[in-house]
Amino acid sequence: MLSDNTTGPSASETPHSGTELDRQVSALVADLSDSAGFLSSGNAGPRYQEDWTGAFGASAPVLRPRTVAALAETVRRLHGAGLRIVAQGGMSGLVGGGAPMRGEVVVSLERLNRIESCDLYGATMTVQAGATLQAVQEEAERQGLFYPVDLGSRGSCTVGGNIATNAGGNRVLQYGMTRASVLGLEVVLPDGTLVSRMGRVAKDNAGYDLKQLFIGSEGTLGIVARAVLRLHPLPRQRYTVALGLQDLDQVLRALAACRADFGPMLTSFEVMWRDFVDFVARGLGIGRDPFAGACGYVVLIELSCYDRHPERDEARIMDALEALSENLGTPHVVVAKSLSEAAGLWRMRDASGEAARHLGAYLSFDVSIPTGELQSCLPRIYAGLDAIDPALRRLTYGHLGDGNVHLLVGCAGPAAEHVEHLVYHEVMRCGGSISAEHGIGLEKNQVFQRLYPAAELDAMRRIKLAFDPGALLGRDRVFGLS
Amino acid sequence: MLSDNTTGPSASETPHSGTELDRQVSALVADLSDSAGFLSSGNAGPRYQEDWTGAFGASAPVLRPRTVAALAETVRRLHGAGLRIVAQGGMSGLVGGGAPMRGEVVVSLERLNRIESCDLYGATMTVQAGATLQAVQEEAERQGLFYPVDLGSRGSCTVGGNIATNAGGNRVLQYGMTRASVLGLEVVLPDGTLVSRMGRVAKDNAGYDLKQLFIGSEGTLGIVARAVLRLHPLPRQRYTVALGLQDLDQVLRALAACRADFGPMLTSFEVMWRDFVDFVARGLGIGRDPFAGACGYVVLIELSCYDRHPERDEARIMDALEALSENLGTPHVVVAKSLSEAAGLWRMRDASGEAARHLGAYLSFDVSIPTGELQSCLPRIYAGLDAIDPALRRLTYGHLGDGNVHLLVGCAGPAAEHVEHLVYHEVMRCGGSISAEHGIGLEKNQVFQRLYPAAELDAMRRIKLAFDPGALLGRDRVFGLS
């Protein structure tokens, strides 16, 4: 649903109606003609107005620069006119970061989508921000290399958006967040200045590493124009293994054992709680519970292998799994025998979006909990939910190898407020994070500002003010200035 | 040699002689007694006055806070009095970042050296900044885990210094720079404010990732007090392999083949050029050239293995090396058969410090060159050196898997200026970096400010001003404010 966002300084401070703003923007970029790619708010379709959640958005004029020079010039002119800007990638964000608020001008990176070059010896790829994640993944594979960032929205999300939000996904355990895959970056500052350090090198300690500031700042400090990405060797084989376990202690011991035996071959360690498995596999009929309800937790493991002789990797995997099964006392170990069997296992894990839609009104939490605290923190959350309302439906799953837990709670009205308070309170108490990978955006900016220390927020505001004193770029995303 | 640093704004703006400053600092922290750890400039020995290079330094009063609270309070008082501070770790830096300039007060982290805790399931370690790298490595191993950052100065360099300089080393290829190993950070800002995000989680997108700003900023934005480090599975076996190759093209093809066949098992790919091997092995008698002068390049590879059955890893390594030898047409492949044989191979590579000392006056370059550009960039540098003076002795070695080349050039006087200009010009021209891992500090701040774009320097200055408008912390390291 498209909300009519009239709260906050955005609405009250902006004199433009949609059409006045259209005329102003159109005039500003008239001489740039096609290279600016202007669309009036009337002609810009819904794809520019709301992100994947549909919870935020407004009608807005759109600029779609075709070159980096046009991007910089466009931003410079908007800044000169005191107009507010929101940058857009593939609009697959989950916190309202890319959806325009009333009075904002959309700058979409969609036409800056070229993959410029690949350096095979250096294992790097130079891309424009609007290239989709999938296009990058496929180009890397064509070159015999591997781009490890992977998200469900790979077909629509863009590299620029991934960088602006420091996207996570299923393979963070081994390859890190998007941040770890960015070697070089070209950014347009809020005033239109182009800052470019597109070095195709892994080691660069010449001055402050400015790119780190822009990665994950959710489009509030600058607009990503181009990037140099780090590629990896392409695994020769991948194996998917499902483990059925009874309690969290067993899950954590399995994680430690997999780390020790597989080292960097362990590229995913995903966990689905019984509540999630039942709802998705039994309730929605998506995928199949390989242990037919016998286990409290279903763990999916991905192992990435490089041996020229696959039988050697297989023997090694079977040996380690045998030891694991014996040490943990679980007979529930399944190695996918085919790609389709592996896909069947992952289908269940990937059905979180469908699961959410079937919950009706729900809250979605994307939290990090230190792995060693899971066994104390999660039971406290569950007990708290029961105290609020024992009938609340909850679905738990996550990238447990990284301590990233996703929790969906079906609830609405006043209960929702209690649930939110409970979950964030417990997460903060154990030293976790209220946003593991989705970011803050508009959705969590209030709770973020309430829960985090004043000294941290003050430091972030100093940075924002240093680059965007008028808060013209991505205003109120992450935090407000007052 | 201890230079009498009287250039720059430091000397001219500071009214204190050593003893006046001593009295002022002593009075400021008098009521903190032992927790501030005051030493007058007369009592502070040379270890506080110069770093490893000995090129910068001055006599200075020293504070050695024993707790984080004392650190913050100390900095707050010095800031309030308008005194300039330089933070010190193990003083193993190579660019004068930690050496005091006249008028500065040293804040040494040496007494904040506790390893606080280890989280086995989460694979994290919480440490104070003054802990040595070696202490962290050893504690990780005691817990059956692995801290991958490794430098020759491991016994004296500290975790806080590693973080402040984003230290690199031999294993960046697989594990990244120090930045990749920092999950949480506690920093004292120049005004004494404590900013702490010590989450023991791999994924945390709640707001700007402030720690990224402090990592690698060489003590100019804040003082690292504590950190949460990321640990890895401990390899069960490590193998060292030496390859003898004839030209850079062969070296690069070997790198690509090793990446493809070994994937993340490949944890080092170090290269020594003929000039380096001859000088060290034949000239200084350190280590042994395994190919007795027959090869233009000696490559050292480290492979880290996790299989419970080492014979399977060995078989796999032998298979891949056989294919490599055949494809590259080189018979020069040696697998170290024992730890002592491996140590012998590494001894030669680790002798760069001794080599430098035997060069007499020399310039040391620590540059990154995009791997794909090595074959065009290096010959241009060599040709340029020959044009300056064909008798200039040069030693080349480096972490080639990362494009990080170290080049020592024996020269002095006016030739040195030409050599510096040549090398940096060629490195910038091919999109490399003038400092791959050592940083900028005092040594390279002039050349850094001359060669890098104004927009980048301006962005860095904005950040510095946002946190330290009076430039009281680490002044003139990395860049000056005017």
Tab-separated table of N, CA, C and O in Angstrom, chain A residues 430-471:
chain	number	residue	atom	x	y	z
A	430	CYS	N	21.617	-8.097	24.914
A	430	CYS	CA	22.669	-9.112	24.755
A	430	CYS	C	23.752	-8.638	23.792
A	430	CYS	O	24.581	-9.424	23.340
A	431	GLY	N	23.763	-7.372	23.454
A	431	GLY	CA	24.827	-6.856	22.593
A	431	GLY	C	24.634	-7.166	21.130
A	431	GLY	O	25.604	-7.270	20.365
A	432	GLY	N	23.379	-7.315	20.703
A	432	GLY	CA	23.105	-7.591	19.294
A	432	GLY	C	22.853	-6.324	18.501
A	432	GLY	O	23.220	-5.235	18.931
A	433	SER	N	22.239	-6.497	17.335
A	433	SER	CA	21.935	-5.359	16.465
A	433	SER	C	20.477	-5.426	16.040
A	433	SER	O	19.974	-6.498	15.697
A	434	ILE	N	19.806	-4.262	16.009
A	434	ILE	CA	18.392	-4.240	15.601
A	434	ILE	C	18.245	-4.342	14.090
A	434	ILE	O	17.147	-4.514	13.585
A	435	SER	N	19.351	-4.204	13.367
A	435	SER	CA	19.291	-4.420	11.924
A	435	SER	C	20.557	-5.130	11.473
A	435	SER	O	21.619	-4.520	11.392
A	436	ALA	N	20.412	-6.413	11.184
A	436	ALA	CA	21.590	-7.175	10.773
A	436	ALA	C	21.964	-6.852	9.339
A	436	ALA	O	23.117	-6.595	9.035
A	437	GLU	N	20.954	-6.852	8.441
A	437	GLU	CA	21.292	-6.658	7.034
A	437	GLU	C	20.337	-5.751	6.279
A	437	GLU	O	20.679	-5.238	5.230
A	438	HIS	N	19.125	-5.520	6.758
A	438	HIS	CA	18.159	-4.739	5.964
A	438	HIS	C	18.401	-3.240	6.031
A	438	HIS	O	17.957	-2.497	5.161
A	439	GLY	N	19.073	-2.791	7.081
A	439	GLY	CA	19.296	-1.356	7.242
A	439	GLY	C	18.215	-0.697	8.089
A	439	GLY	O	17.349	-1.366	8.673
A	440	ILE	N	18.279	0.629	8.160
A	440	ILE	CA	17.376	1.412	9.011
A	440	ILE	C	16.310	2.127	8.175
A	440	ILE	O	15.115	2.026	8.455
A	441	GLY	N	16.757	2.841	7.138
A	441	GLY	CA	15.824	3.517	6.233
A	441	GLY	C	14.863	4.428	6.964
A	441	GLY	O	15.215	5.117	7.938
A	442	LEU	N	13.634	4.480	6.463
A	442	LEU	CA	12.589	5.237	7.147
A	442	LEU	C	11.933	4.383	8.220
A	442	LEU	O	11.490	4.874	9.243
A	443	GLU	N	11.913	3.065	7.966
A	443	GLU	CA	11.119	2.199	8.828
A	443	GLU	C	11.623	2.168	10.263
A	443	GLU	O	10.843	2.189	11.205
A	444	LYS	N	12.940	2.087	10.441
A	444	LYS	CA	13.471	1.899	11.790
A	444	LYS	C	14.146	3.143	12.340
A	444	LYS	O	14.841	3.060	13.349
A	445	ASN	N	14.019	4.293	11.682
A	445	ASN	CA	14.818	5.436	12.135
A	445	ASN	C	14.419	5.911	13.527
A	445	ASN	O	15.258	6.351	14.309
A	446	GLN	N	13.135	5.773	13.867
A	446	GLN	CA	12.722	6.194	15.212
A	446	GLN	C	13.299	5.265	16.278
A	446	GLN	O	13.875	5.710	17.262
A	447	VAL	N	13.121	3.969	16.066
A	447	VAL	CA	13.600	3.023	17.074
A	447	VAL	C	15.130	3.073	17.160
A	447	VAL	O	15.715	2.987	18.246
A	448	PHE	N	15.773	3.272	16.035
A	448	PHE	CA	17.233	3.385	16.043
A	448	PHE	C	17.675	4.570	16.898
A	448	PHE	O	18.564	4.444	17.755
A	449	GLN	N	17.053	5.700	16.689
A	449	GLN	CA	17.451	6.898	17.444
A	449	GLN	C	17.105	6.778	18.928
A	449	GLN	O	17.742	7.387	19.775
A	450	ARG	N	16.088	5.988	19.235
A	450	ARG	CA	15.697	5.825	20.636
A	450	ARG	C	16.659	4.896	21.371
A	450	ARG	O	16.976	5.090	22.534
A	451	LEU	N	17.129	3.846	20.676
A	451	LEU	CA	17.850	2.786	21.378
A	451	LEU	C	19.367	2.934	21.401
A	451	LEU	O	20.032	2.333	22.228
A	452	TYR	N	19.913	3.701	20.482
A	452	TYR	CA	21.376	3.742	20.390
A	452	TYR	C	21.937	4.952	21.141
A	452	TYR	O	21.276	5.983	21.264
A	453	PRO	N	23.175	4.829	21.636
A	453	PRO	CA	23.747	5.869	22.495
A	453	PRO	C	23.856	7.222	21.793
A	453	PRO	O	24.153	7.294	20.597
A	454	ALA	N	23.664	8.268	22.580
A	454	ALA	CA	23.729	9.633	22.044
A	454	ALA	C	25.087	9.916	21.401
A	454	ALA	O	25.163	10.591	20.371
A	455	ALA	N	26.161	9.394	21.985
A	455	ALA	CA	27.496	9.686	21.447
A	455	ALA	C	27.654	9.125	20.030
A	455	ALA	O	28.262	9.749	19.165
A	456	GLU	N	27.067	7.940	19.808
A	456	GLU	CA	27.131	7.345	18.467
A	456	GLU	C	26.314	8.145	17.463
A	456	GLU	O	26.753	8.412	16.344
A	457	LEU	N	25.094	8.486	17.867
A	457	LEU	CA	24.230	9.255	16.966
A	457	LEU	C	24.847	10.608	16.662
A	457	LEU	O	24.803	11.084	15.529
A	458	ASP	N	25.455	11.198	17.671
A	458	ASP	CA	26.093	12.493	17.460
A	458	ASP	C	27.236	12.366	16.450
A	458	ASP	O	27.389	13.206	15.556
A	459	ALA	N	28.022	11.300	16.573
A	459	ALA	CA	29.128	11.097	15.621
A	459	ALA	C	28.576	10.919	14.209
A	459	ALA	O	29.133	11.443	13.238
A	460	MET	N	27.474	10.171	14.078
A	460	MET	CA	26.884	9.985	12.742
A	460	MET	C	26.364	11.304	12.186
A	460	MET	O	26.512	11.595	11.002
A	461	ARG	N	25.751	12.101	13.046
A	461	ARG	CA	25.223	13.400	12.576
A	461	ARG	C	26.361	14.323	12.129
A	461	ARG	O	26.220	15.064	11.167
A	462	ARG	N	27.504	14.272	12.841
A	462	ARG	CA	28.638	15.105	12.422
A	462	ARG	C	29.057	14.753	10.999
A	462	ARG	O	29.407	15.620	10.207
A	463	ILE	N	29.048	13.444	10.709
A	463	ILE	CA	29.447	13.017	9.364
A	463	ILE	C	28.427	13.495	8.332
A	463	ILE	O	28.777	14.031	7.282
A	464	LYS	N	27.162	13.293	8.648
A	464	LYS	CA	26.113	13.733	7.726
A	464	LYS	C	26.244	15.232	7.464
A	464	LYS	O	26.200	15.690	6.307
A	465	LEU	N	26.423	15.999	8.517
A	465	LEU	CA	26.528	17.457	8.360
A	465	LEU	C	27.768	17.855	7.561
A	465	LEU	O	27.752	18.841	6.831
A	466	ALA	N	28.836	17.075	7.693
A	466	ALA	CA	30.066	17.397	6.968
A	466	ALA	C	29.861	17.274	5.461
A	466	ALA	O	30.511	17.958	4.678
A	467	PHE	N	28.953	16.393	5.050
A	467	PHE	CA	28.762	16.164	3.611
A	467	PHE	C	27.458	16.748	3.083
A	467	PHE	O	27.335	16.990	1.893
A	468	ASP	N	26.489	16.928	3.960
A	468	ASP	CA	25.161	17.323	3.478
A	468	ASP	C	24.475	18.179	4.546
A	468	ASP	O	23.472	17.771	5.137
A	469	PRO	N	25.018	19.386	4.761
A	469	PRO	CA	24.507	20.207	5.872
A	469	PRO	C	23.025	20.540	5.736
A	469	PRO	O	22.339	20.713	6.746
A	470	GLY	N	22.507	20.608	4.508
A	470	GLY	CA	21.087	20.906	4.343
A	470	GLY	C	20.208	19.664	4.366
A	470	GLY	O	18.997	19.755	4.198
A	471	ALA	N	20.826	18.503	4.569
A	471	ALA	CA	20.087	17.235	4.562
A	471	ALA	C	19.204	17.131	3.326
A	471	ALA	O	18.020	16.816	3.406
